[in-house]
Coordinates of C-alpha atoms in Angstrom, one line a residue:
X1266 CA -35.5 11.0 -21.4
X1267 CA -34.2 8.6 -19.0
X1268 CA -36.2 5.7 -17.4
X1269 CA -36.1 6.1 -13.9
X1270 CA -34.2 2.7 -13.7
X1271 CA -31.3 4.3 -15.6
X1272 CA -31.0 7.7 -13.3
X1273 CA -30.9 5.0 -10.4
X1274 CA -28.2 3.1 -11.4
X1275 CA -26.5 6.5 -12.3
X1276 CA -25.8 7.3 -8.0
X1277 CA -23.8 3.6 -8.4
X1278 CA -21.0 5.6 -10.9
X1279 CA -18.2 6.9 -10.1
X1280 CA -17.8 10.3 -10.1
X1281 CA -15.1 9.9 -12.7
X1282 CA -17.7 7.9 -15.0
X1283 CA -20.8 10.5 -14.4
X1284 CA -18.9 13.4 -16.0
X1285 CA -18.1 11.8 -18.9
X1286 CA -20.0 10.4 -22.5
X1287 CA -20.2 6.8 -23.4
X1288 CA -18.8 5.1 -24.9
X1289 CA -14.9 5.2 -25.0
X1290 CA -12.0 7.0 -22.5
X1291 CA -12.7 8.8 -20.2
X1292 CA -10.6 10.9 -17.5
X1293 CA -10.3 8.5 -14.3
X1294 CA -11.3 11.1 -10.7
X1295 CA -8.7 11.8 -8.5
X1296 CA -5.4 11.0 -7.1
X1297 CA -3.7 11.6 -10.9
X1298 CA -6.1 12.3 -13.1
X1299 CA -5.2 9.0 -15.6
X1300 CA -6.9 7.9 -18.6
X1301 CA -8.9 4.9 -18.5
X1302 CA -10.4 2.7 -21.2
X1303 CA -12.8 -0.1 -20.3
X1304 CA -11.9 -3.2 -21.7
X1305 CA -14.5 -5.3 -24.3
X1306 CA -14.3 -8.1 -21.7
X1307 CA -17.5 -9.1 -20.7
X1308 CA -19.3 -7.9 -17.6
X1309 CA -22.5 -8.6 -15.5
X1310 CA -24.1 -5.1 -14.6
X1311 CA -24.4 -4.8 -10.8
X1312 CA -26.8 -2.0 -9.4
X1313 CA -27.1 -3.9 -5.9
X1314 CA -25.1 -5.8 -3.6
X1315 CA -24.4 -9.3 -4.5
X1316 CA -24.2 -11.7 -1.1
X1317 CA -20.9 -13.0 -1.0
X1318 CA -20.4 -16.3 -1.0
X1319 CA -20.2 -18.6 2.4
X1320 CA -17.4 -20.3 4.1
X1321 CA -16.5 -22.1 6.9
X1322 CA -16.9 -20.2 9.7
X1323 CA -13.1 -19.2 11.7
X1324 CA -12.7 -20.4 14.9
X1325 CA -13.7 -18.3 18.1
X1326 CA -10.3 -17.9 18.6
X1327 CA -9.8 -16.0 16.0
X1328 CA -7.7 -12.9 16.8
X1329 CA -10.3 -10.4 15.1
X1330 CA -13.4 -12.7 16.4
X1331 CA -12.3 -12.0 19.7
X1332 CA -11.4 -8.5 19.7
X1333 CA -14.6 -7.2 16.8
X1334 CA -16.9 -6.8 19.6
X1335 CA -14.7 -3.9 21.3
X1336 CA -14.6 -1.7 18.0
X1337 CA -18.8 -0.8 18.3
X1338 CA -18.5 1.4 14.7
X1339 CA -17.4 -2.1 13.2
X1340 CA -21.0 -3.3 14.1
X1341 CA -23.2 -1.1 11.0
X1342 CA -24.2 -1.4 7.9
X1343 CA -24.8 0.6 4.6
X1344 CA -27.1 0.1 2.5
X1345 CA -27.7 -3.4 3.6
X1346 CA -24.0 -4.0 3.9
X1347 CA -22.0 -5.0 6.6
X1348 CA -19.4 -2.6 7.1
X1349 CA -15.7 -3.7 5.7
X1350 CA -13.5 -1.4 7.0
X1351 CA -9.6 -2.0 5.1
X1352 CA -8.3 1.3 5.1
X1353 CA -6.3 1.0 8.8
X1354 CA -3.1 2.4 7.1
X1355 CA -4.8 5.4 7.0
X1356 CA -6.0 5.3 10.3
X1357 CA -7.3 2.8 13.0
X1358 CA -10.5 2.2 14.6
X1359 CA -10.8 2.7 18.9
X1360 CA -11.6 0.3 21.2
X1361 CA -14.7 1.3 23.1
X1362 CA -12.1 1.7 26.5
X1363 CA -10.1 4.4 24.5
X1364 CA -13.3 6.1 24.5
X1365 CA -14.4 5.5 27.7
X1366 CA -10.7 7.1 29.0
X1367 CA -11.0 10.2 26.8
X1368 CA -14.7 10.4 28.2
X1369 CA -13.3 10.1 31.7
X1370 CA -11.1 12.4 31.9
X1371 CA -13.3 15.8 30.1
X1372 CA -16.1 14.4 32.6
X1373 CA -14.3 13.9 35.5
X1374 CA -11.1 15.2 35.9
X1375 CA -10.1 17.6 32.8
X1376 CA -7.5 20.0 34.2
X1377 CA -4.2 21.5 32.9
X1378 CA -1.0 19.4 33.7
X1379 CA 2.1 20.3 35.9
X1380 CA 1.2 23.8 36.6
X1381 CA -1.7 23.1 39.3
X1382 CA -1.5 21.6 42.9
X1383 CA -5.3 20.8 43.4
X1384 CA -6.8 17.8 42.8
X1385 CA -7.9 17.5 39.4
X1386 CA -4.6 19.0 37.8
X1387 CA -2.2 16.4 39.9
X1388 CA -4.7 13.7 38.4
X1389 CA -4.5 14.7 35.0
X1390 CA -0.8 14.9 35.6
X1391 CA -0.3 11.8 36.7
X1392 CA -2.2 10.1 33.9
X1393 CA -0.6 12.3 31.3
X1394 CA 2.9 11.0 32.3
X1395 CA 1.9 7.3 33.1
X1396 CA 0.9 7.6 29.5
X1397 CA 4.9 8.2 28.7
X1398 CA 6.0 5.4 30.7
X1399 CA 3.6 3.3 28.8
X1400 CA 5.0 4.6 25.3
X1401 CA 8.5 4.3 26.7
X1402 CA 7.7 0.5 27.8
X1403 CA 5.9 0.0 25.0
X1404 CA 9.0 0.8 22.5
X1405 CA 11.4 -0.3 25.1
X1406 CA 13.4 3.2 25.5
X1407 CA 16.1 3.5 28.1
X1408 CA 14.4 6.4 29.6
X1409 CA 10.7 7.7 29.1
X1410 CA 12.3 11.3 29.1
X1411 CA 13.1 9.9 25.4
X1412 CA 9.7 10.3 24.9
X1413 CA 8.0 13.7 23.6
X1414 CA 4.6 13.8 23.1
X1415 CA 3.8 15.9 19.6
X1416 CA 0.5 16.1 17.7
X1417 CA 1.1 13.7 15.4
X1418 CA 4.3 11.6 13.4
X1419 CA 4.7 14.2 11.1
X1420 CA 5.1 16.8 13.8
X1421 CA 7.4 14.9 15.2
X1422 CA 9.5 14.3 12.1
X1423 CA 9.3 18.4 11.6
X1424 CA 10.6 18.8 15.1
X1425 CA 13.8 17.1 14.1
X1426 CA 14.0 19.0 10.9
X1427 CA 13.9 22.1 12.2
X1428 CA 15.3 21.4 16.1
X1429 CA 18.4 19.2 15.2
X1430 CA 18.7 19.8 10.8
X1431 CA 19.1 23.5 10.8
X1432 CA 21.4 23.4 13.9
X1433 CA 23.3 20.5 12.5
X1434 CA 23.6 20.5 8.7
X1435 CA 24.9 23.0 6.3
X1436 CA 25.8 23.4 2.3
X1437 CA 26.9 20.3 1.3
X1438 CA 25.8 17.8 3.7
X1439 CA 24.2 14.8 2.6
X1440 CA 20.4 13.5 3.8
X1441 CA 19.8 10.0 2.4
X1442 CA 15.9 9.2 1.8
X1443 CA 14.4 6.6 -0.1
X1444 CA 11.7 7.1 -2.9
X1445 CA 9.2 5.1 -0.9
X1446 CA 9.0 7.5 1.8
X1447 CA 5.5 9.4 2.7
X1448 CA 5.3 13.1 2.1
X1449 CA 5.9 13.5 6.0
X1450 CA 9.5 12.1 6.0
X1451 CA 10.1 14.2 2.9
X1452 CA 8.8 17.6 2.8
X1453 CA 10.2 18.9 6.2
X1454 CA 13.9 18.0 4.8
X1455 CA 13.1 19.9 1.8
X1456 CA 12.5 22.7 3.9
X1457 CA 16.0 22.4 5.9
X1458 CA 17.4 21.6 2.3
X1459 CA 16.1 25.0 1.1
X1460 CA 17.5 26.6 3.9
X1461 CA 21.0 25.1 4.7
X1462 CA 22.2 23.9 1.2
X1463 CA 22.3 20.3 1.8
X1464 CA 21.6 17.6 -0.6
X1465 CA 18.7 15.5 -0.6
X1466 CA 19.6 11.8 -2.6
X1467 CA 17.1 9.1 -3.0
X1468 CA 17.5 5.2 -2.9
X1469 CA 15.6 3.8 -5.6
X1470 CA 13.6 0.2 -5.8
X1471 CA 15.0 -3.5 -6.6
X1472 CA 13.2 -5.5 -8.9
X1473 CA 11.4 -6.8 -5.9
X1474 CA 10.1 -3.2 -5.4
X1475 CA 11.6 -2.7 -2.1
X1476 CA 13.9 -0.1 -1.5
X1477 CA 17.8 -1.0 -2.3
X1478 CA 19.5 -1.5 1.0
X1479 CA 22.9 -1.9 -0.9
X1480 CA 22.2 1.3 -3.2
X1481 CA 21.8 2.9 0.1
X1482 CA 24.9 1.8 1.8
X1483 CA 27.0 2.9 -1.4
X1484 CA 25.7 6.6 -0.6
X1485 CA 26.9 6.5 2.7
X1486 CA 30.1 8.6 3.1
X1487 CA 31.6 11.6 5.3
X1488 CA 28.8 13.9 4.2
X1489 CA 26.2 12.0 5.3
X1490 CA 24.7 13.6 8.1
X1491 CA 21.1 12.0 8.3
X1492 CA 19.4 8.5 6.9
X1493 CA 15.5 8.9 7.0
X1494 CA 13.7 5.9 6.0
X1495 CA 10.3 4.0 7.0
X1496 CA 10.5 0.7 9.0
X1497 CA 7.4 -0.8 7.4
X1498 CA 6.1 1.0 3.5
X1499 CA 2.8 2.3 3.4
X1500 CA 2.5 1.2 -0.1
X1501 CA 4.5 -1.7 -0.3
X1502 CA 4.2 -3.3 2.4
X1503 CA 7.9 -4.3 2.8
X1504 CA 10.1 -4.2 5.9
X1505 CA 13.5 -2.2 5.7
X1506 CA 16.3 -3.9 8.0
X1507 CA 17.0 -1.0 10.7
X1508 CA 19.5 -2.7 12.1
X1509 CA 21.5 -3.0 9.1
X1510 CA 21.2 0.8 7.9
X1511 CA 22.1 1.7 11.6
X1512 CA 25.0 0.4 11.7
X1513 CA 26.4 1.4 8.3
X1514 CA 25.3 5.0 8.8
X1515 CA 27.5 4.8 12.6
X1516 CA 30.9 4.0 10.4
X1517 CA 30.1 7.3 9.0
X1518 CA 28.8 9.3 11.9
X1519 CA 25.4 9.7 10.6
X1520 CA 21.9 10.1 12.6
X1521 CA 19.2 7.8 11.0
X1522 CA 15.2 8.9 11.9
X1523 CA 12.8 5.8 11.3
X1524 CA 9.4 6.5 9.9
X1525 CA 7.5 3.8 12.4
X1526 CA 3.8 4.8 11.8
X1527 CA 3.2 0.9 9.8
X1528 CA 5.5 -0.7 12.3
X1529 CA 4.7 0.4 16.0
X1530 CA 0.6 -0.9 16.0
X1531 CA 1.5 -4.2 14.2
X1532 CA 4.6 -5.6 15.5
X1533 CA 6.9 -5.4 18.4
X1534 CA 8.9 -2.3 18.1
X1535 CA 11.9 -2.2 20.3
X1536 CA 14.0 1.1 20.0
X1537 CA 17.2 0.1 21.9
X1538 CA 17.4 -3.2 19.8
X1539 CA 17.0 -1.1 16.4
X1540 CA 19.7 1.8 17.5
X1541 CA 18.3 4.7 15.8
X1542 CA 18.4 8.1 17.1
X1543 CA 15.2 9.1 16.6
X1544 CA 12.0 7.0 15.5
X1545 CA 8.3 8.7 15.2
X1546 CA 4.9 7.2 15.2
X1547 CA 1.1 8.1 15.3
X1548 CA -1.3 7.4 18.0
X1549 CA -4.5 7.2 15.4
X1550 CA -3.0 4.0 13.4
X1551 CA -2.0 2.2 17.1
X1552 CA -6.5 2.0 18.1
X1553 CA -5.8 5.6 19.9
X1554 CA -7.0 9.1 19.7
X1555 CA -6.2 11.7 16.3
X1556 CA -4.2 14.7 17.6
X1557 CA -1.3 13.0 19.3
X1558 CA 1.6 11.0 18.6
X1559 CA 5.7 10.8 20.2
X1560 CA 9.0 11.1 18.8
X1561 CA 11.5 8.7 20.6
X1562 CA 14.8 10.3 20.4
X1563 CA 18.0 9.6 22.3
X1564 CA 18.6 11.7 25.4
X1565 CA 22.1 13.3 25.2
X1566 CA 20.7 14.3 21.4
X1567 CA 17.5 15.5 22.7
X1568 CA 19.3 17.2 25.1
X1569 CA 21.8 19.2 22.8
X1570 CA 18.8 20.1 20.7
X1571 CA 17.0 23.8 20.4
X1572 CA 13.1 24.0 21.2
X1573 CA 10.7 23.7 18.4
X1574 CA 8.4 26.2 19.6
X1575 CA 8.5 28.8 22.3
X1576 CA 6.1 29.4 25.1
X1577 CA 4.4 27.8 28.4
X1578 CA 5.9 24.7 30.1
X1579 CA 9.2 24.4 28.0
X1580 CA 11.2 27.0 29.7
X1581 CA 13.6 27.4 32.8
X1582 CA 13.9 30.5 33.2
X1583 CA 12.5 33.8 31.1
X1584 CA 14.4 36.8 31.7
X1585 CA 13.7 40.4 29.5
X1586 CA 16.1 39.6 26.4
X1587 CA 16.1 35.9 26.9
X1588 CA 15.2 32.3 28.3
X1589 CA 16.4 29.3 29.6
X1590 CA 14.9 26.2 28.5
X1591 CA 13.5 23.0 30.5
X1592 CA 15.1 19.9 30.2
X1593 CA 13.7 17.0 27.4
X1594 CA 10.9 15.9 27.5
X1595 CA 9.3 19.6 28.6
X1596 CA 11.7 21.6 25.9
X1597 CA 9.9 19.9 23.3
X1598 CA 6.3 20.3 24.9
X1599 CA 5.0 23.9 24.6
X1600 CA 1.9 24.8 25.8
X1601 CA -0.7 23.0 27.0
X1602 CA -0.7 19.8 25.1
X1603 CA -3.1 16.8 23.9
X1604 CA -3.9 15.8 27.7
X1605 CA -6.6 13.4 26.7
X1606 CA -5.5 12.2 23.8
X1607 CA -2.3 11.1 25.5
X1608 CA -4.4 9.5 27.8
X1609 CA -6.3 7.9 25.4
X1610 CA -2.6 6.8 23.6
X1611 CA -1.8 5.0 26.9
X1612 CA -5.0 3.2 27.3
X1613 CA -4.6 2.1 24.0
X1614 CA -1.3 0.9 24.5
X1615 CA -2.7 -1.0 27.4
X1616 CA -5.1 -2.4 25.1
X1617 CA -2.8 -3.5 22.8
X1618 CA -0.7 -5.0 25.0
X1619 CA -3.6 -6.9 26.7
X1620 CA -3.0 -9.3 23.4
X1621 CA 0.7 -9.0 22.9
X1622 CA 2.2 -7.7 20.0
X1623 CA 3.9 -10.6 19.0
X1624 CA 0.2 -12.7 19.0
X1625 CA -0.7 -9.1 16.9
X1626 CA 1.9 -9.5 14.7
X1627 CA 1.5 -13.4 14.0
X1628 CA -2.2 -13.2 13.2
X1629 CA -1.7 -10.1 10.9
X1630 CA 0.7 -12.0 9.1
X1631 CA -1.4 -14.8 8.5
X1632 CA -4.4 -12.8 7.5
X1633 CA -2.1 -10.1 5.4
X1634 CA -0.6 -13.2 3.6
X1635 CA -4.5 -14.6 2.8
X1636 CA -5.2 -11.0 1.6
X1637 CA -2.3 -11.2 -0.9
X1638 CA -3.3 -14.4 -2.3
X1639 CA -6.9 -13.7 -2.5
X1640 CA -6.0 -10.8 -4.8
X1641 CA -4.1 -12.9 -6.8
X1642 CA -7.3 -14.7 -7.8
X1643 CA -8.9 -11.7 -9.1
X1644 CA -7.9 -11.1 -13.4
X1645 CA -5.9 -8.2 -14.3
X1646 CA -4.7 -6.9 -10.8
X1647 CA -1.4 -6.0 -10.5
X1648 CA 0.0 -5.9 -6.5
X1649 CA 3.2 -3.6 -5.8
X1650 CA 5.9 -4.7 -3.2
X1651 CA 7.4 -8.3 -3.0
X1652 CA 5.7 -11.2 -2.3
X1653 CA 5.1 -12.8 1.2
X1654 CA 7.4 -15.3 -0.3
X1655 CA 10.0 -12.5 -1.4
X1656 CA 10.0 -10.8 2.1
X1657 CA 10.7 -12.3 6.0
X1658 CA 7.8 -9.4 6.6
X1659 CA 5.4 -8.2 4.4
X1660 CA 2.8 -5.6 6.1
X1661 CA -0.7 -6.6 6.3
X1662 CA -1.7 -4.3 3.4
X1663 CA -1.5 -4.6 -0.8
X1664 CA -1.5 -2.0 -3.0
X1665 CA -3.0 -2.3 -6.4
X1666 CA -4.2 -1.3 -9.6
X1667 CA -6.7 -3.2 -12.1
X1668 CA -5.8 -3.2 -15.4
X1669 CA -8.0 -0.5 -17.7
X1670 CA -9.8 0.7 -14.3
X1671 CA -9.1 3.5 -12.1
X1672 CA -8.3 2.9 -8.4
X1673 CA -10.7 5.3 -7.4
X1674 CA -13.6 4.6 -9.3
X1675 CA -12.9 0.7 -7.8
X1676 CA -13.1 2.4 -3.8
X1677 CA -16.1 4.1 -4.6
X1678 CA -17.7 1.4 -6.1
X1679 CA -16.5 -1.1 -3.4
X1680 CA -18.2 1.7 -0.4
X1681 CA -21.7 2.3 -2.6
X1682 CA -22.7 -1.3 -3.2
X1683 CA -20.7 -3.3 -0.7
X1684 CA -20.1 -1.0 1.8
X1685 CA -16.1 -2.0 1.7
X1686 CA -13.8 1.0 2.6
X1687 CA -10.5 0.8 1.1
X1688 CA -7.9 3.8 0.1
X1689 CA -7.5 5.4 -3.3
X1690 CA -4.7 7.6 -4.6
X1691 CA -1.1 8.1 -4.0
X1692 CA -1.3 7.7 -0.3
X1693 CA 1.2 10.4 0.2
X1694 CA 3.8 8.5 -1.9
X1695 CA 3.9 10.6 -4.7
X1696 CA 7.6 9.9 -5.8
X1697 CA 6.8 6.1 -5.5
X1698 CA 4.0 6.2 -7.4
X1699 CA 6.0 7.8 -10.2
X1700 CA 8.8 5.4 -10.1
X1701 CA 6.2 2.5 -10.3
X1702 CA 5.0 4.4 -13.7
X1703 CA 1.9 5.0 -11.6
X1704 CA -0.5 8.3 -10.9
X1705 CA -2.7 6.4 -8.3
X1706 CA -3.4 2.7 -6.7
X1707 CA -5.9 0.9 -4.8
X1708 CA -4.9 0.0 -1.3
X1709 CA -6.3 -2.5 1.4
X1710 CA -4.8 -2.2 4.7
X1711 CA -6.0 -4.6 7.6
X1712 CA -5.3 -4.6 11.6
X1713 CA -6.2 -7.6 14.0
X1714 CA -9.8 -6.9 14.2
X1715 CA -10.3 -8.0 10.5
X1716 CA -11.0 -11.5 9.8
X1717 CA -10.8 -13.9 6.8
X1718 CA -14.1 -13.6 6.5
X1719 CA -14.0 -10.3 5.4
X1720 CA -11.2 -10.4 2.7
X1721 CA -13.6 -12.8 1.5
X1722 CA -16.3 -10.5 1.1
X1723 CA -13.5 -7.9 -0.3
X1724 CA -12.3 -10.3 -2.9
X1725 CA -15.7 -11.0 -4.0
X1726 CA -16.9 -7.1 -3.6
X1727 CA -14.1 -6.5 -6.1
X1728 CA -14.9 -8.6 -8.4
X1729 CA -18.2 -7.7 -8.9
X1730 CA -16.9 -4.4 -8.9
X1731 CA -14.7 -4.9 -12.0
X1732 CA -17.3 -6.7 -13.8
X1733 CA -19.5 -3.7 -12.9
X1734 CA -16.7 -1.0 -14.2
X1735 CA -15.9 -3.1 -17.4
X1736 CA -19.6 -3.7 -18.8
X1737 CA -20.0 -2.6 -22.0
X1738 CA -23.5 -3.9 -21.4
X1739 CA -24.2 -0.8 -18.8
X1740 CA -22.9 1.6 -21.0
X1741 CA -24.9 0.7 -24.4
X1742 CA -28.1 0.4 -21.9
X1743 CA -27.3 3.8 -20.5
X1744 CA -26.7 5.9 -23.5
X1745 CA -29.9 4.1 -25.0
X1746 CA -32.0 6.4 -22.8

């Protein structure tokens, strides 16, 4: 029978290594399923928290000093631990005055927009569209009718699909993606390739694992009608040149749609500068509400486009056997839409811009470069995507693996006896992972309000981890009871 020690050190498993007999293989949980052997390298057996080890403190001007104390859910702990939270590719964490805006407006003013002339309705309708100026500002559009308000990127990538792919592309036509797109960017133009005969083709990786820029331009030709690519890789961290594929896919008459959701809340984003026709990103990974994001799109396109969906607000006129449709941005806004959330969006932007994304940008840099080195200390990890060295950007994220241990058996560990939250799996990049010769990876992804300090505790949370995973000591003193 086991000793009440044992079954306690048992909830510190993995859910992947509580199934299974020791010693030997076993089947690694989630995000692949791959089989993992643990090494005879010598472990320590960790069933608590370890304090990690002190350093200098930063200085109070420290870009995440300064800003920690408006992100309240930053201030717990688990178990004892201080809560790390590196999994902002997945999502952000709100500033308390995004709150306080989404709480103000169901309190005090909630009402539906542009259909009412009392009081509450002409508020809510003038903060609903001074949060699309703010957008449009923020990204620099010519025009904030450029900007349509959807529930999310990948809504907003579907729009085009279906709004401007079905009208515009038939059997035989060309869409250029590369392999280190997420599922969003990808899935919707299987759908129009389904059901117009075009041709999906994929850029693969360099040697640096970035996507091949000049693979990409020798696809280019007359039956290219779309480039859809990601400014800034979830997974890799590296930054495409926009510019650059623009402007070859113009000598061919192409449209190109950016993928902006790692870009837009960590750098400044300026869509007349870039030149594509159509660039999406998410309000949740920019410190605003779930539920909304915008699709920037250029006007005389937006304008030639059908709806996306029928109903309320984006008509003209509706007549028995047909309709008329509203001009952009209303066309493309059916129904009542996310009123607070886009509220939320502009107070965040506000927020945001209360820094400066440039002083954003420069401080993630610094602190994503310290997170890539730091990981380099640790045995046996293996980071995708180029080197800060290798890149003039590299994302403030890493993805990795550890040799002989599964990624997700590493987050769990990491969140039940450090309380670190990091991402496990494919993160929606299933066609990257497989060109990497991966199922899964670990990822840490960090925004301004992280410090040094806390990669730190990350670095020295994994490694305890590992020894943890890799102790053939916990396994013989396990299967002894």
């Amino acid at each position: 029978m086991a000793t009440a020690a044992a079954v306690a050190s048992l909830r510190y498993f993995p859910s992947s290594v509580r199934n299974c007999s020791y010693p030997g293989a076993i089947s690694g949980g989630g995000g692949g399923g791959a089989v993992v052997t643990f090494s005879p390298r010598r472990g320590r057996c960790a069933t608590a928290a370890v304090a990690a080890p002190s350093r200098e403190a930063e200085p109070a001007s420290s870009l995440g000093d300064l800003t920690r104390v408006d992100f309240p859910i930053l201030d717990q702990e688990f178990d004892g631990n201080k809560l790390v939270y590196f999994d902002n590719g997945a999502t952000s964490q709100k500033p308390s005055h995004v709150m306080k805006a989404l709480d103000d407006y169901y309190r005090f003013y909630n009402s539906n927009v542009h259909r009412g002339i009392h009081a509450l309705s002409a508020k809510a309708t003038d903060a609903y569209e001074s949060a699309r100026r703010k957008v449009a500002n923020f990204v620099n559009a010519a025009d904030s009718r450029e900007i349509i308000f959807t529930r999310n990127a990948t809504e907003a990538i579907n729009l085009v699909a279906y709004s401007w792919g079905l009208s515009n592309l038939k059997e035989g036509d060309e869409i250029i993606l590369t392999v280190a797109e997420h599922h969003s960017a990808i899935v919707p133009w299987q759908f129009v390739s389904q059901k117009t005969g075009a041709v999906l083709k994929y850029v693969g990786l360099t040697k640096e694992e970035v996507p091949d820029i000049e693979q990409l331009k020798g696809l280019l030709s007359s039956k290219t009608k779309i480039v859809v690519v990601h400014h800034v890789s979830n997974v890799l961290g590296s930054m495409l040149p926009i510019e650059e594929v623009v402007s070859c896919a113009n000598k061919v008459g192409a449209k190109v749609l950016v993928d902006a959701c790692q870009s837009v809340p960590h750098m400044p984003v300026d869509v007349q500068k870039l030149g594509a026709d159509f660039l999406v990103a998410s309000s949740h990974k920019m410190c605003g509400p779930t539920g909304v994001g915008f699709l920037h799109g250029k006007f005389e396109i937006l304008s030639s486009m059908e709806p996306f969906l029928g109903g309320g607000e984006m008509i003209a006129d509706v007549l028995e056997d047909k309709s008329t449709y509203a001009e952009p941005p209303s066309r493309f806004e059916a129904g009542t839409p996310a009123i607070g959330e886009a509220i939320g969006l502009g107070v965040a932007i506000d927020y945001l811009s209360h820094f400066g994304m440039q002083r954003i940008h420069e401080y993630e840099k610094e602190l994503g470069s310290y997170l890539y080195e730091s990981l380099l200390s640790v045995p046996n990890v293996r980071i995708y995507g180029p080197a800060p060295s290798q890149s003039d950007h590299r994302a403030p994220l890493c993805s990795f693996n550890v040799e002989n241990v599964h990624p997700t058996d590493i987050a769990e560990i990491l969140d039940l006896q450090h309380g670190i939250a990091i991402r496990s799996g494919h993160h929606c990049a299933q066609i990257l992972h497989r060109t990497l010769g991966i199922n899964a990876s670990a990822r840490a992804s960090l925004h301004f309000y992280n410090t040094k300090e806390e990669v730190d505790v990350f670095i020295h949370g994994l490694k305890a981890t590992i020894d943890f995973l890799t102790s053939q000591h916990l396994f013989s003193s396990v299967s002894k009871h």
